[in-house]
Coordinates of C-alpha atoms in Angstrom, one line a residue:
Chain L
M152 CA 1.2 -27.6 -31.4
I153 CA 1.0 -23.8 -31.6
N154 CA -2.2 -22.5 -33.3
K155 CA -1.4 -21.3 -36.9
K156 CA -4.9 -20.4 -37.7
K157 CA -5.6 -16.8 -38.6
F158 CA -7.6 -14.7 -35.9
I159 CA -9.8 -12.1 -37.4
A160 CA -11.9 -9.6 -35.4
V161 CA -15.4 -8.6 -36.8
I162 CA -16.4 -5.6 -35.1
G163 CA -19.8 -3.5 -35.6
G164 CA -22.8 -2.2 -33.6
S165 CA -25.3 -4.1 -31.5
E166 CA -28.3 -2.6 -33.6
P167 CA -27.0 -3.1 -37.2
S168 CA -29.3 -2.3 -40.3
T169 CA -30.7 -5.7 -42.0
K170 CA -28.0 -5.2 -44.7
E171 CA -25.1 -5.0 -42.1
A172 CA -26.4 -8.0 -40.1
K173 CA -26.5 -9.8 -43.6
L174 CA -23.0 -8.8 -44.2
A175 CA -21.8 -9.8 -41.0
E176 CA -23.2 -13.3 -41.2
E177 CA -21.6 -13.7 -44.5
V178 CA -18.2 -12.4 -43.2
G179 CA -18.6 -15.1 -40.3
R180 CA -19.5 -17.9 -42.8
E181 CA -16.5 -17.0 -45.1
L182 CA -14.0 -16.6 -42.3
A183 CA -14.9 -20.1 -40.9
R184 CA -14.8 -21.7 -44.6
Q185 CA -11.4 -20.3 -44.9
G186 CA -10.2 -21.8 -41.6
A187 CA -9.9 -18.6 -39.7
I188 CA -10.9 -18.1 -36.1
L189 CA -13.4 -15.2 -35.4
V190 CA -12.8 -12.8 -32.6
C191 CA -15.6 -10.3 -31.5
G192 CA -17.0 -8.6 -28.6
G193 CA -19.4 -11.5 -27.7
L194 CA -22.7 -9.6 -27.8
G195 CA -25.7 -9.1 -30.1
G196 CA -26.1 -7.3 -33.4
V197 CA -23.2 -7.6 -35.9
M198 CA -21.3 -9.7 -33.2
E199 CA -24.0 -12.2 -33.0
A200 CA -24.6 -12.3 -36.8
A201 CA -20.9 -12.9 -37.5
C202 CA -20.8 -15.8 -34.8
K203 CA -24.0 -17.3 -36.3
G204 CA -22.2 -17.4 -39.8
A205 CA -19.2 -18.8 -38.5
S206 CA -21.0 -21.6 -36.4
S207 CA -23.2 -22.7 -39.4
E208 CA -19.7 -23.6 -41.1
G209 CA -18.4 -25.2 -37.7
G210 CA -15.9 -22.2 -37.1
V211 CA -14.5 -21.3 -33.6
T212 CA -15.9 -17.9 -32.3
I213 CA -14.1 -16.2 -29.4
G214 CA -16.4 -13.5 -27.6
I215 CA -14.4 -10.9 -25.4
L216 CA -17.2 -9.8 -23.3
P217 CA -17.5 -6.4 -21.3
G218 CA -19.2 -8.0 -18.3
E219 CA -18.3 -10.5 -15.6
S220 CA -20.3 -13.3 -16.5
R221 CA -19.9 -15.8 -19.3
Q222 CA -23.6 -16.1 -19.5
S223 CA -23.8 -12.8 -21.2
A224 CA -22.3 -14.1 -24.6
N225 CA -24.5 -14.6 -27.8
P226 CA -25.4 -18.4 -28.2
Y227 CA -23.0 -18.6 -31.2
V228 CA -19.8 -17.9 -29.1
T229 CA -17.7 -21.1 -28.3
I230 CA -15.0 -19.3 -26.5
P231 CA -16.6 -16.9 -24.1
I232 CA -14.0 -14.6 -22.3
A233 CA -15.4 -12.5 -19.4
T234 CA -13.2 -9.6 -18.8
G235 CA -15.3 -7.5 -16.6
I236 CA -13.6 -4.5 -17.7
G237 CA -16.6 -2.8 -19.7
Y238 CA -15.8 -0.9 -22.8
A239 CA -12.1 -1.2 -22.2
R240 CA -12.4 -4.7 -23.7
N241 CA -12.6 -3.1 -27.0
V242 CA -8.8 -2.8 -26.9
A243 CA -8.5 -6.7 -26.2
V244 CA -10.7 -7.4 -29.2
V245 CA -8.7 -5.9 -31.6
K246 CA -5.4 -6.7 -30.0
S247 CA -6.3 -10.4 -30.0
A248 CA -6.8 -10.3 -33.9
Q249 CA -4.3 -10.1 -36.8
A250 CA -6.6 -8.1 -38.9
V251 CA -10.1 -6.4 -38.2
I252 CA -13.2 -6.3 -40.3
A253 CA -15.5 -3.2 -39.5
I254 CA -19.1 -3.4 -40.5
G255 CA -21.1 -0.3 -39.9
G256 CA -21.0 0.6 -36.2
N257 CA -21.4 3.5 -34.0
Y258 CA -18.9 5.2 -31.7
G259 CA -18.0 1.9 -29.8
T260 CA -16.8 0.6 -33.3
L261 CA -15.0 3.7 -33.9
S262 CA -13.0 3.2 -30.7
E263 CA -11.9 -0.3 -31.8
I264 CA -11.0 1.0 -35.2
S265 CA -8.9 3.5 -33.5
H266 CA -7.3 1.1 -31.2
A267 CA -6.6 -1.2 -34.1
L268 CA -4.9 1.5 -36.3
Q269 CA -3.0 2.6 -33.2
S270 CA -1.4 -0.7 -32.9
G271 CA -0.8 -1.2 -36.8
I272 CA -3.4 -3.9 -37.0
P273 CA -5.1 -3.5 -40.5
V274 CA -8.6 -2.5 -40.7
I275 CA -11.0 -3.4 -43.5
G276 CA -14.2 -1.3 -43.6
L277 CA -17.8 -2.3 -44.9
N278 CA -20.3 0.5 -45.0
T279 CA -18.3 2.1 -41.9
W280 CA -16.6 5.3 -40.7
S281 CA -14.3 7.4 -42.7
L282 CA -11.8 9.7 -41.1
S283 CA -10.1 12.8 -41.9
K284 CA -7.9 15.1 -39.8
N285 CA -7.5 18.9 -40.4
S286 CA -9.6 18.3 -43.6
Q287 CA -7.2 16.0 -44.9
P288 CA -8.5 12.5 -45.5
D289 CA -6.9 9.6 -43.7
N290 CA -7.2 6.4 -45.8
S291 CA -6.0 4.0 -43.2
I292 CA -9.4 2.0 -43.3
I293 CA -9.1 -0.3 -46.3
P294 CA -12.5 -0.2 -48.2
A295 CA -14.2 -3.5 -49.4
Q296 CA -17.4 -3.7 -51.6
N297 CA -18.9 -7.0 -50.1
S298 CA -18.2 -9.6 -47.5
T299 CA -15.8 -12.0 -49.8
E300 CA -13.5 -9.0 -50.7
A301 CA -13.5 -8.0 -46.8
V302 CA -12.4 -11.5 -45.9
D303 CA -9.9 -11.9 -48.6
K304 CA -8.3 -8.7 -47.9
A305 CA -8.2 -9.5 -44.1
L306 CA -6.8 -12.8 -44.6
N307 CA -4.0 -11.5 -47.1
L308 CA -3.0 -8.7 -44.5
V309 CA -2.1 -11.1 -41.8
T310 CA 1.7 -11.1 -41.5
D311 CA 2.9 -12.3 -38.2
Chain Q
M56 CA -23.9 -24.9 -31.2
I57 CA -23.1 -23.6 -27.7
N58 CA -20.1 -24.7 -26.1
K59 CA -20.9 -27.3 -23.4
K60 CA -17.3 -28.0 -22.5
K61 CA -16.3 -27.1 -19.0
F62 CA -13.6 -24.0 -18.7
I63 CA -11.4 -24.5 -15.8
A64 CA -8.6 -22.0 -14.9
V65 CA -5.2 -23.1 -13.7
I66 CA -3.3 -20.3 -11.9
G67 CA 0.2 -20.3 -10.3
G68 CA 3.5 -18.5 -10.4
S69 CA 5.8 -18.0 -13.2
E70 CA 8.8 -19.6 -11.3
P71 CA 7.3 -22.7 -9.9
S72 CA 9.4 -25.5 -7.8
T73 CA 10.0 -28.6 -9.9
K74 CA 7.1 -30.3 -7.9
E75 CA 4.7 -27.5 -8.7
A76 CA 5.5 -27.7 -12.3
K77 CA 5.1 -31.6 -12.6
L78 CA 1.6 -31.0 -10.7
A79 CA 0.7 -28.3 -13.3
E80 CA 1.5 -30.5 -16.3
E81 CA -0.3 -33.3 -14.7
V82 CA -3.5 -31.2 -14.0
G83 CA -3.2 -29.8 -17.6
R84 CA -3.1 -33.3 -19.1
E85 CA -6.0 -34.6 -16.9
L86 CA -8.2 -31.6 -17.9
A87 CA -7.8 -32.3 -21.4
R88 CA -8.3 -36.1 -21.1
Q89 CA -11.7 -35.1 -19.3
G90 CA -12.5 -33.0 -22.2
A91 CA -12.4 -29.6 -20.5
I92 CA -11.0 -26.3 -21.7
L93 CA -7.9 -24.9 -19.9
V94 CA -7.8 -21.2 -19.1
C95 CA -4.6 -19.4 -17.7
G96 CA -2.6 -16.4 -18.0
G97 CA -0.7 -17.6 -21.0
L98 CA 2.9 -16.9 -19.8
G99 CA 5.5 -19.2 -18.2
G100 CA 5.9 -21.4 -15.2
V101 CA 2.9 -23.1 -13.9
M102 CA 0.8 -21.5 -16.9
E103 CA 3.3 -23.0 -19.4
A104 CA 3.4 -26.4 -17.6
A105 CA -0.4 -26.7 -17.5
C106 CA -0.6 -25.8 -21.3
K107 CA 1.8 -28.3 -22.2
G108 CA 0.1 -31.1 -20.3
A109 CA -3.3 -30.4 -22.0
S110 CA -1.6 -29.9 -25.3
S111 CA 0.0 -33.4 -25.1
E112 CA -3.5 -34.6 -25.0
G113 CA -4.8 -32.4 -27.7
G114 CA -6.7 -29.9 -25.3
V115 CA -7.6 -26.4 -26.0
T116 CA -5.7 -23.9 -24.0
I117 CA -6.6 -20.2 -23.6
G118 CA -4.1 -17.7 -22.5
I119 CA -5.3 -14.4 -21.3
L120 CA -2.1 -12.3 -21.7
P121 CA -1.3 -9.2 -19.8
G122 CA 0.7 -7.6 -22.6
E123 CA -0.5 -6.2 -25.9
S124 CA 1.0 -8.9 -28.1
R125 CA -0.2 -12.2 -29.0
Q126 CA 3.4 -13.4 -29.6
S127 CA 4.0 -13.3 -25.7
A128 CA 1.9 -16.6 -25.1
N129 CA 4.0 -19.5 -24.3
P130 CA 4.1 -22.1 -27.2
Y131 CA 1.3 -24.3 -25.8
V132 CA -1.5 -21.7 -25.9
T133 CA -3.9 -22.4 -28.7
I134 CA -6.0 -19.5 -28.2
P135 CA -4.1 -16.4 -27.2
I136 CA -6.0 -13.2 -26.0
A137 CA -4.0 -10.2 -25.8
T138 CA -5.7 -7.8 -23.2
G139 CA -3.1 -5.1 -22.8
I140 CA -4.2 -4.5 -19.4
G141 CA -1.5 -5.7 -17.2
Y142 CA -2.3 -7.4 -14.0
A143 CA -5.8 -6.3 -14.1
R144 CA -6.1 -9.3 -16.5
N145 CA -6.0 -11.5 -13.6
V146 CA -9.8 -10.7 -13.0
A147 CA -10.4 -12.0 -16.5
V148 CA -8.6 -15.3 -16.2
V149 CA -10.8 -16.4 -13.2
K150 CA -14.0 -14.9 -14.4
S151 CA -13.6 -16.7 -17.7
A152 CA -13.6 -20.0 -15.8
Q153 CA -16.2 -21.9 -14.1
A154 CA -13.8 -23.3 -11.3
V155 CA -10.1 -22.5 -10.5
I156 CA -7.1 -24.8 -9.6
A157 CA -4.3 -22.9 -7.9
I158 CA -1.0 -24.3 -7.7
G159 CA 1.6 -22.9 -5.5
G160 CA 2.0 -19.3 -6.5
N161 CA 3.0 -15.9 -5.2
Y162 CA 0.9 -12.6 -4.7
G163 CA -0.5 -12.6 -8.4
T164 CA -2.0 -16.1 -7.7
L165 CA -3.2 -14.8 -4.4
S166 CA -5.0 -11.8 -6.3
E167 CA -6.5 -14.5 -8.5
I168 CA -7.7 -16.6 -5.7
S169 CA -9.3 -13.5 -4.2
H170 CA -11.0 -12.5 -7.3
A171 CA -12.5 -15.9 -7.7
L172 CA -13.7 -16.3 -4.3
Q173 CA -15.4 -12.7 -4.7
S174 CA -17.1 -13.8 -7.4
G175 CA -18.3 -17.2 -6.1
I176 CA -16.2 -19.3 -8.4
P177 CA -14.7 -22.2 -6.3
V178 CA -11.2 -22.6 -6.0
I179 CA -9.1 -25.9 -5.4
G180 CA -5.7 -25.5 -3.9
L181 CA -2.5 -27.5 -4.3
N182 CA 0.3 -26.5 -2.2
T183 CA -0.8 -22.9 -2.0
W184 CA -2.0 -20.2 0.1
S185 CA -4.1 -20.4 3.1
L186 CA -6.2 -17.5 4.7
S187 CA -7.2 -16.3 8.0
K188 CA -8.9 -13.2 9.0
N189 CA -8.9 -11.8 12.5
S190 CA -7.3 -15.1 13.7
Q191 CA -10.2 -17.1 12.3
P192 CA -9.2 -19.6 9.4
D193 CA -11.1 -19.1 6.3
N194 CA -11.7 -22.4 4.5
S195 CA -12.8 -21.3 1.2
I196 CA -9.9 -22.6 -0.8
I197 CA -10.8 -26.4 -1.1
P198 CA -7.6 -28.4 -0.5
A199 CA -6.5 -31.4 -2.9
Q200 CA -3.9 -33.8 -2.3
N201 CA -2.8 -34.5 -5.9
S202 CA -3.5 -33.5 -9.5
T203 CA -6.2 -36.1 -10.2
E204 CA -8.1 -35.1 -7.1
A205 CA -7.9 -31.4 -8.0
V206 CA -9.2 -31.8 -11.3
D207 CA -12.0 -34.1 -10.2
K208 CA -13.2 -31.5 -7.6
A209 CA -12.9 -28.9 -9.9
L210 CA -14.9 -30.6 -12.7
N211 CA -17.6 -31.7 -10.0
L212 CA -18.0 -28.1 -8.7
V213 CA -19.1 -26.6 -12.4
T214 CA -22.6 -25.8 -11.9
D215 CA -23.6 -23.5 -14.7
Chain I
M43 CA 5.2 22.4 -8.9
I44 CA 5.2 18.6 -8.5
N45 CA 3.0 17.1 -5.8
K46 CA 5.3 16.2 -2.8
K47 CA 2.2 15.0 -0.6
K48 CA 2.3 11.3 0.3
F49 CA -0.5 9.3 -1.2
I50 CA -2.0 6.6 1.0
A51 CA -4.6 4.0 0.0
V52 CA -7.2 2.9 2.5
I53 CA -8.9 -0.2 1.5
G54 CA -11.8 -2.3 3.2
G55 CA -15.2 -3.8 2.6
S56 CA -18.4 -1.9 1.8
E57 CA -20.2 -3.4 4.9
P58 CA -17.7 -3.0 7.7
S59 CA -18.5 -3.6 11.3
T60 CA -19.1 -0.5 13.6
K61 CA -15.5 -0.9 14.9
E62 CA -14.1 -1.1 11.5
A63 CA -16.0 1.9 10.3
K64 CA -14.8 3.9 13.3
L65 CA -11.3 2.8 12.4
A66 CA -11.6 3.9 8.9
E67 CA -12.9 7.4 9.8
E68 CA -10.1 8.0 12.5
V69 CA -7.5 6.7 9.8
G70 CA -8.9 9.3 7.3
R71 CA -8.9 12.1 9.8
E72 CA -5.3 11.3 10.8
L73 CA -4.1 11.2 7.0
A74 CA -5.7 14.5 6.4
R75 CA -4.1 15.9 9.5
Q76 CA -0.7 14.8 8.6
G77 CA -1.3 16.3 5.1
A78 CA -1.4 12.9 3.2
I79 CA -3.9 12.6 0.3
L80 CA -6.4 9.6 0.7
V81 CA -6.8 7.1 -2.1
C82 CA -9.7 4.7 -2.0
G83 CA -12.1 2.8 -4.2
G84 CA -14.6 5.7 -3.9
L85 CA -17.7 3.6 -2.8
G86 CA -19.3 2.9 0.6
G87 CA -18.4 1.3 3.9
V88 CA -14.9 1.7 4.9
M89 CA -14.1 3.8 1.8
E90 CA -16.8 6.4 2.7
A91 CA -15.8 6.3 6.3
A92 CA -12.3 7.2 5.6
C93 CA -13.3 9.9 3.1
K94 CA -15.6 11.3 5.7
G95 CA -12.7 11.4 8.3
A96 CA -10.3 13.1 5.8
S97 CA -13.0 15.5 4.8
S98 CA -13.6 16.6 8.3
E99 CA -10.1 17.9 8.3
G100 CA -10.1 19.4 4.8
G101 CA -8.2 16.5 3.1
V102 CA -8.0 15.6 -0.5
T103 CA -9.8 12.3 -1.3
I104 CA -9.4 10.4 -4.5
G105 CA -12.1 7.7 -5.3
I106 CA -11.1 5.3 -8.1
L107 CA -14.5 3.9 -9.1
P108 CA -15.4 0.6 -10.6
G109 CA -18.2 2.1 -12.7
E110 CA -18.6 4.5 -15.6
S111 CA -20.1 7.3 -13.6
R112 CA -18.5 9.9 -11.6
Q113 CA -21.9 10.1 -9.8
S114 CA -21.4 6.7 -8.1
A115 CA -18.7 8.1 -5.8
N116 CA -19.5 8.7 -2.1
P117 CA -20.3 12.2 -1.0
Y118 CA -16.9 12.8 0.6
V119 CA -14.8 12.0 -2.6
T120 CA -13.3 15.3 -4.1
I121 CA -11.5 13.7 -6.9
P122 CA -13.8 11.1 -8.5
I123 CA -12.0 8.8 -11.2
A124 CA -14.5 6.8 -13.2
T125 CA -12.5 3.9 -14.6
G126 CA -15.5 1.7 -16.0
I127 CA -13.3 -1.3 -15.5
G128 CA -15.0 -3.0 -12.5
Y129 CA -12.9 -4.9 -10.1
A130 CA -9.9 -4.6 -12.2
R131 CA -9.9 -1.1 -10.7
N132 CA -8.4 -2.6 -7.5
V133 CA -5.1 -2.7 -9.1
A134 CA -5.2 1.0 -9.7
V135 CA -6.4 1.9 -6.3
V136 CA -3.2 0.3 -4.7
K137 CA -0.6 1.3 -7.4
S138 CA -1.7 4.8 -7.4
A139 CA -0.6 4.8 -3.6
Q140 CA 2.8 4.8 -1.9
A141 CA 1.4 2.6 1.0
V142 CA -1.9 0.9 1.8
I143 CA -3.9 0.7 5.0
A144 CA -6.0 -2.4 5.1
I145 CA -9.1 -2.2 7.4
G146 CA -11.1 -5.5 7.8
G147 CA -12.4 -6.4 4.4
N148 CA -13.4 -9.4 2.5
Y149 CA -12.1 -11.0 -0.7
G150 CA -12.1 -7.7 -2.7
T151 CA -9.9 -6.1 0.0
L152 CA -7.6 -9.4 -0.1
S153 CA -7.2 -8.9 -4.0
E154 CA -6.0 -5.4 -3.2
I155 CA -3.6 -6.5 -0.5
S156 CA -2.1 -9.2 -3.1
H157 CA -1.7 -6.6 -5.8
A158 CA -0.1 -4.2 -3.5
L159 CA 2.5 -6.8 -2.2
Q160 CA 3.0 -8.0 -5.7
S161 CA 4.0 -4.3 -6.5
G162 CA 6.2 -4.0 -3.4
I163 CA 3.8 -1.3 -2.0
P164 CA 3.8 -1.9 1.9
V165 CA 0.5 -2.9 3.3
I166 CA -0.5 -2.1 7.1
G167 CA -3.2 -4.1 8.5
L168 CA -6.0 -3.4 11.0
N169 CA -8.1 -6.3 12.0
T170 CA -7.6 -7.7 8.3
W171 CA -6.5 -10.8 6.6
S172 CA -3.3 -13.0 7.5
L173 CA -1.7 -15.1 5.1
S174 CA 0.4 -18.3 5.1
K175 CA 1.6 -20.6 2.1
N176 CA 2.3 -24.3 2.6
S177 CA 1.6 -23.9 6.4
Q178 CA 4.4 -21.2 6.6
P179 CA 3.1 -17.7 7.8
D180 CA 3.8 -15.0 5.5
N181 CA 4.1 -11.8 7.5
S182 CA 4.2 -9.1 4.7
I183 CA 1.1 -7.5 6.2
I184 CA 2.6 -5.2 8.6
P185 CA 0.1 -5.2 11.8
A186 CA -1.1 -2.2 13.7
Q187 CA -2.9 -1.8 16.8
N188 CA -4.9 1.5 16.3
S189 CA -5.5 3.9 13.6
T190 CA -2.8 6.3 14.7
E191 CA -0.1 3.5 14.6
A192 CA -1.5 2.5 11.2
V193 CA -1.1 5.9 9.7
D194 CA 2.3 6.5 11.3
K195 CA 3.7 3.2 9.9
A196 CA 2.1 3.8 6.5
L197 CA 3.5 7.5 6.2
N198 CA 7.1 6.3 7.5
L199 CA 7.0 3.4 4.7
V200 CA 6.7 6.1 1.9
T201 CA 10.2 6.0 0.1
D202 CA 9.7 7.5 -3.4
Chain D
M13 CA -17.8 19.1 1.1
I14 CA -18.5 17.6 -2.5
N15 CA -16.4 18.8 -5.3
K16 CA -18.3 21.3 -7.3
K17 CA -15.5 22.0 -9.8
K18 CA -15.8 21.2 -13.3
F19 CA -13.5 18.3 -14.6
I20 CA -12.5 18.8 -18.0
A21 CA -10.3 16.5 -20.2
V22 CA -7.7 17.4 -22.4
I23 CA -6.6 15.0 -25.1
G24 CA -4.1 14.8 -27.8
G25 CA -0.9 13.2 -29.0
S26 CA 2.4 12.8 -27.3
E27 CA 4.2 14.5 -30.4
P28 CA 2.3 17.5 -31.1
S29 CA 3.2 20.3 -33.5
T30 CA 4.6 23.6 -32.1
K31 CA 1.2 25.1 -32.7
E32 CA -0.8 22.3 -30.9
A33 CA 1.6 22.5 -27.9
K34 CA 1.0 26.2 -27.8
L35 CA -2.9 25.5 -27.9
A36 CA -2.7 22.9 -25.3
E37 CA -0.7 25.2 -22.8
E38 CA -3.2 28.0 -23.4
V39 CA -6.1 25.6 -22.8
G40 CA -4.7 24.4 -19.6
R41 CA -4.0 27.9 -18.5
E42 CA -7.5 29.0 -19.2
L43 CA -9.2 26.2 -17.5
A44 CA -7.1 26.8 -14.4
R45 CA -8.0 30.6 -14.3
Q46 CA -11.6 29.5 -14.6
G47 CA -11.3 27.2 -11.7
A48 CA -11.7 24.0 -13.6
I49 CA -9.7 20.8 -12.8
L50 CA -7.7 19.3 -15.5
V51 CA -7.9 15.5 -16.4
C52 CA -5.4 14.0 -18.9
G53 CA -3.4 11.0 -19.8
G54 CA -0.6 12.2 -17.7
L55 CA 2.3 11.7 -20.2
G56 CA 4.0 14.1 -22.5
G57 CA 3.2 16.2 -25.6
V58 CA -0.2 17.8 -25.5
M59 CA -0.8 16.3 -22.1
E60 CA 2.2 17.9 -20.6
A61 CA 1.7 21.2 -22.2
A62 CA -2.0 21.3 -20.8
C63 CA -0.7 20.5 -17.4
K64 CA 2.1 22.9 -17.6
G65 CA -0.3 25.8 -18.4
A66 CA -2.7 24.8 -15.6
S67 CA 0.1 24.6 -13.2
S68 CA 1.3 28.2 -14.1
E69 CA -2.0 29.3 -12.7
G70 CA -2.1 27.1 -9.8
G71 CA -4.6 24.6 -11.3
V72 CA -4.9 20.9 -10.1
T73 CA -3.9 18.6 -12.9
I74 CA -5.0 14.8 -12.8
G75 CA -2.8 12.2 -15.0
I76 CA -4.5 9.0 -15.5
L77 CA -1.3 7.0 -16.5
P78 CA -1.3 3.7 -18.5
G79 CA 1.5 2.3 -16.8
E80 CA 2.0 1.0 -13.2
S81 CA 4.3 3.7 -11.7
R82 CA 3.3 7.1 -10.5
Q83 CA 6.9 8.2 -11.6
S84 CA 5.7 8.0 -15.3
A85 CA 3.6 11.2 -14.9
N86 CA 4.7 14.5 -16.4
P87 CA 6.3 17.0 -13.8
Y88 CA 3.1 19.1 -13.9
V89 CA 0.6 16.4 -12.8
T90 CA -0.4 17.1 -9.2
I91 CA -2.8 13.8 -9.0
P92 CA -1.1 10.9 -10.7
I93 CA -3.2 7.7 -11.1
A94 CA -1.5 4.7 -12.0
T95 CA -3.8 2.4 -13.7
G96 CA -1.7 -0.1 -15.0
I97 CA -4.0 -1.0 -17.9
G98 CA -2.3 0.4 -20.9
Y99 CA -4.5 2.0 -23.6
A100 CA -7.6 0.9 -21.9
R101 CA -7.1 3.8 -19.6
N102 CA -8.2 6.1 -22.4
V103 CA -11.7 5.1 -21.2
A104 CA -11.0 6.3 -17.8
V105 CA -9.7 9.6 -19.0
V106 CA -12.8 10.6 -20.8
K107 CA -15.3 9.1 -18.5
S108 CA -13.6 11.1 -15.3
A109 CA -14.5 14.2 -17.1
Q110 CA -17.7 16.2 -17.9
A111 CA -16.4 17.6 -21.1
V112 CA -13.5 16.9 -23.3
I113 CA -11.2 19.1 -25.5
A114 CA -9.2 17.4 -28.3
I115 CA -6.2 19.0 -29.5
G116 CA -4.7 17.5 -32.9
G117 CA -3.9 13.9 -31.9
N118 CA -3.5 10.5 -33.7
Y119 CA -5.4 7.3 -33.4
G120 CA -5.0 7.2 -29.6
T121 CA -6.9 10.5 -29.4
L122 CA -9.4 9.2 -31.9
S123 CA -10.2 6.4 -29.5
E124 CA -10.8 8.9 -26.7
I125 CA -13.1 10.8 -28.8
S126 CA -15.0 7.7 -29.7
H127 CA -15.3 6.7 -26.0
A128 CA -16.6 10.1 -25.0
L129 CA -19.0 10.4 -27.8
Q130 CA -20.3 6.9 -26.9
S131 CA -20.9 8.1 -23.2
G132 CA -22.6 11.2 -24.3
I133 CA -19.7 13.4 -23.0
P134 CA -19.3 16.5 -25.1
V135 CA -16.2 16.8 -27.2
I136 CA -14.7 20.2 -28.5
G137 CA -12.2 20.0 -31.2
L138 CA -9.3 22.1 -32.1
N139 CA -7.4 21.0 -35.2
T140 CA -8.5 17.5 -34.7
W141 CA -10.3 14.6 -36.4
S142 CA -13.5 14.9 -38.3
L143 CA -15.8 11.9 -39.0
S144 CA -18.1 10.7 -41.5
K145 CA -20.1 7.3 -41.8
N146 CA -21.3 6.0 -45.1
S147 CA -20.4 9.3 -46.7
Q148 CA -22.6 11.4 -44.2
P149 CA -20.7 13.8 -42.1
D150 CA -21.1 13.2 -38.2
N151 CA -20.7 16.4 -36.7
S152 CA -20.6 15.3 -33.0
I153 CA -17.3 17.0 -32.5
I154 CA -18.0 20.6 -31.7
P155 CA -15.3 22.8 -33.6
A156 CA -13.5 25.7 -31.8
Q157 CA -11.3 28.2 -33.4
N158 CA -9.1 29.0 -30.4
S159 CA -8.2 28.0 -26.9
T160 CA -10.5 30.4 -25.1
E161 CA -13.4 29.4 -27.3
A162 CA -12.7 25.9 -26.6
V163 CA -12.5 26.2 -22.9
D164 CA -15.8 28.5 -22.9
K165 CA -17.7 25.7 -25.0
A166 CA -16.4 23.0 -22.9
L167 CA -17.5 24.7 -19.4
N168 CA -20.8 25.8 -20.8
L169 CA -21.5 22.0 -21.8
V170 CA -20.9 20.7 -18.3
T171 CA -24.4 19.8 -17.1
D172 CA -24.1 17.4 -14.2

């Protein structure tokens, strides 16, 4: 009865480059093909592109929205969650997933990467942030070269 | 592509009476039979009984959890959402639904009823709170006599 | 070094009656006179009236705001907290206090009363909600007849 | 009547190095000397050291706590805010300030830096994270060499 499917978050900005939007759609499509459930912030840009890709393969897409209305979800979200808690919902996006794929993104995406790493949830990066502390690189974000590699790495890192 | 199913929240305490647990299971079963998606707080008691009922009919059950771990969901939750925001998730439970069925419940349930009414989301009550302000009764909670009536009223009140 | 002052929340609607606004201002003034720190939701109506009263006596007023901007606080808030979490901040308003005084109010106030009672934080009521469950009255809200009585009861109920 | 004091957040890890703890205490002391109000997460490590420094100069210290109890604040917090929303309170810590000083820190601190930059709140860094995206450095974190420089830069960057 319990859901044994893998829950993977796709995070990224609401104004992605053409390349990033294409990557996000490919990632969404591949996740759905491999039977995973897509978790995202439910809005536009990378979130919408990933949901569109997943929907094209009949996948389930969860949109954890900042606002109070289910209506604010992009049209490819099948499970809208209206949290009403604004950017604090970034924590819920990553904690509801077993692995995270970050595509491009700005400071909101960086906050999600941070919350995921803080919780020990693996993060795969596609054209995204890199980190260093006191001039020492922090290699916690696992790089991927393309959408297939990102999805494979994410699915392989799901442990629970 | 968009999800046209109705999302109905079932709220109630984690230590229900035998009667309340039976009502919750019936409500969950009936919601699933009628094709609705069940939203709840994801934990035990009324939440678990409702999810169990829905699961027995193959329904989708969303558990919006207070804690940071997906593992804290009851075994009948198919879509666990780990918010990490504690009781503040009560707001998300009701705002993610189009109507709410309250069964028994304590002060946590009363907070969910309040948040729903504040947002204009209809609340159907089964053996639950009643309200008055300055000695005037507030009849916003719509009473139901049994689980079937509660589900029918909830589904009929979904407007968006 | 630790703050030994008593923290008392004043809750109520943003569109109070003239009587309720007067009560709120008196309550704020009396809290400040007795050296207590006022906690509220930081916006208008009862919140602003209470802060105005406290300010007139030089009191400290904490406004725990739903929005993302400190600027949204009413002009009598000395410590604005911008949570950005919307109505979920209602939980923080009551949990940051050692007792709560409810004046009038609508469903938002009822949610705050509920969150306080759930946490075992005493609630004093002035012209506000009354509760019953399964036709049995719930007398957890402690009634007061006027602002002085409300403040005295609240301060006497602070235990930690 | 309105509070014209500057609100500055000090963020950093709960297990700082000796050097970082010393920096935090100096920053707290200097903020209080210059009449600023200290905002922090209210717990141990950098947060406690900064509050200790501010307290030694009679400063006001606000602790925006993740938990539900005011008692979880470090002993130098004069205004404890119990949010009950866990790590999502990181958003409130930075949004309640007009500038942020980051000292060392781990992923939780990085999430706070991200939330601040997303909101356009200036961040001064002392021995903390540095960022790059797609191999291009992001210089949004303003470096400081010592506690006095950090405080001066933070206070000068307050605009509203």
